[in-house]
């Protein structure tokens, strides 16, 4: 894992001290709310329905056991004993007091953590494959590149006031578990014909009000040129992106308005000016950062199997192949049936931190599906780990299945929401469990957002639900056919909005219709594209 | 009927404005306005409380409960998350 140097540590310490002064100035009246709001947002502090919300950055979703223990401590000491892992691999606390936030930030700084650039129109936390550095199908480990992007983008003076927020995702596997197609910039590590490693670059993807899949704007950017190329994209966007209309300010609108060819031409023009200059990454610097991210050693102890059927099911769905012999990747589901997606209690975080130390070389990951991952578990330890997870209520065997629902906070917490997401996700989760269909259905994604901002990623769900408000009543619009990873696709609206009970029934109806219609091994989206929307629509509105 | 609500500056908690100009966490203790002019005048006064609260605004209330277009939102603000987490308890909205 990367460890802060003096520069990183000083930056975070100075920023925390500065925010303490700003909070003091707001409380004493030196700063008005209008003056203070942009400052608190730059430090990850939102004001939600019931309280302030603090969003803490988890750089590219990678946590040490010590960091997770600190997150547990913050939850216990300053919040209501839990935290919420988000679809951007971060954590949010729903109940901190403003007066406590400087102390929380001091505590986080002790373990190299902070809330910088978790809000505002800047480059946000870079996200990546939660199996990075572990996945059996990985071409190149994306973590060093995420770290280089983090260092380059932190407090970048030119890109601190962009037209809108800006999100970069990196994948090092062809399977793409980072949804690079729906990010402002998506980077895919690839090898060219000569065997050199570089980046395929996608730009102008996004969700929200106007969902779009990013076109590829370069098939190969050399490693040393990455920061120059990213700068070129951001310069074109910073100058030409719209600032007159909040809903048209994201880069996707610019790329769409200009057309991918014209946009690419402008980026290439700027890149030609920057190439070979001060932004060129020296090989020594690339190697220095890479040295922080090493492969775990192989483990040649024989795998021990647990005799139970429950273990076998968990092994089947929650354990993924590792690139190192004798090791495996373990997904810890934060989706108990009927639970709140992504919530973990302080006690659970402590348990996972302990298990990471005992079984995963002290490393934990956070996924955009709002689960946790122990990336480097020895096959020989799986049975013992499973027993420990089961005792902590963390052994739900549903990773990637229908009940592994992604869900934003919605109207239970969020100031921007139109409808609640959590209760409907809980009802759907229970209905799926009762239906007994989920293992037969296999991998299938359900995602729920409480408004069109789409933090719950509903556009890219196989079955998406969007909460809408109709004259004070909550309705849910169903979309079908979205895909987040790989060949990203935006789901299409099935028909008119459904009341909550009907929406829950509709999800089960769709799963049944899929099971009835699919041929062997066909995914949900494959069945949908073969038989079309009509059979699903008829079943839902029958 | 209308009531003035806001979030408390120090901790963000939901509060309602009382007759004496103070703020309470209990909706039933808040001052209720029957006429728009009175509500607007009190709201203008509440803006001076910027060292105590953030963003005061008016909500509709019937029989001491939030009502009107934003009924779900305001009932959740009043009672807490309806199903937010095992840790916050369940509240029927
Ligand atoms: S999608 Fe909307 S309701 Fe959900 S968290 Fe984002 S802004 Fe809030």
Coordinates of C-alpha atoms and ligand atoms in Angstrom, one line a residue, chain A residues 408-410 414 416-417 449-451 453-455, ligand 1:
Chain A
X408 CA -28.2 5.5 -2.5
X409 CA -29.2 7.1 0.8
X410 CA -32.4 8.6 -0.8
X414 CA -30.4 13.2 1.3
X416 CA -31.7 16.4 -2.9
X417 CA -33.9 13.2 -2.9
X449 CA -31.4 6.0 -6.9
X450 CA -33.6 8.5 -4.9
X451 CA -33.4 11.1 -7.7
X453 CA -28.5 12.5 -9.8
X454 CA -28.1 8.7 -10.0
X455 CA -25.7 8.1 -7.1
Ligands
LIG1 S1 -29.2 9.9 -6.2 FE1 -30.3 11.7 -5.5 S2 -31.3 11.0 -3.6 FE2 -29.7 9.5 -4.1 S3 -27.9 10.2 -2.9 FE3 -27.7 11.0 -5.0 S4 -28.6 13.1 -4.8 FE4 -29.3 11.9 -3.0

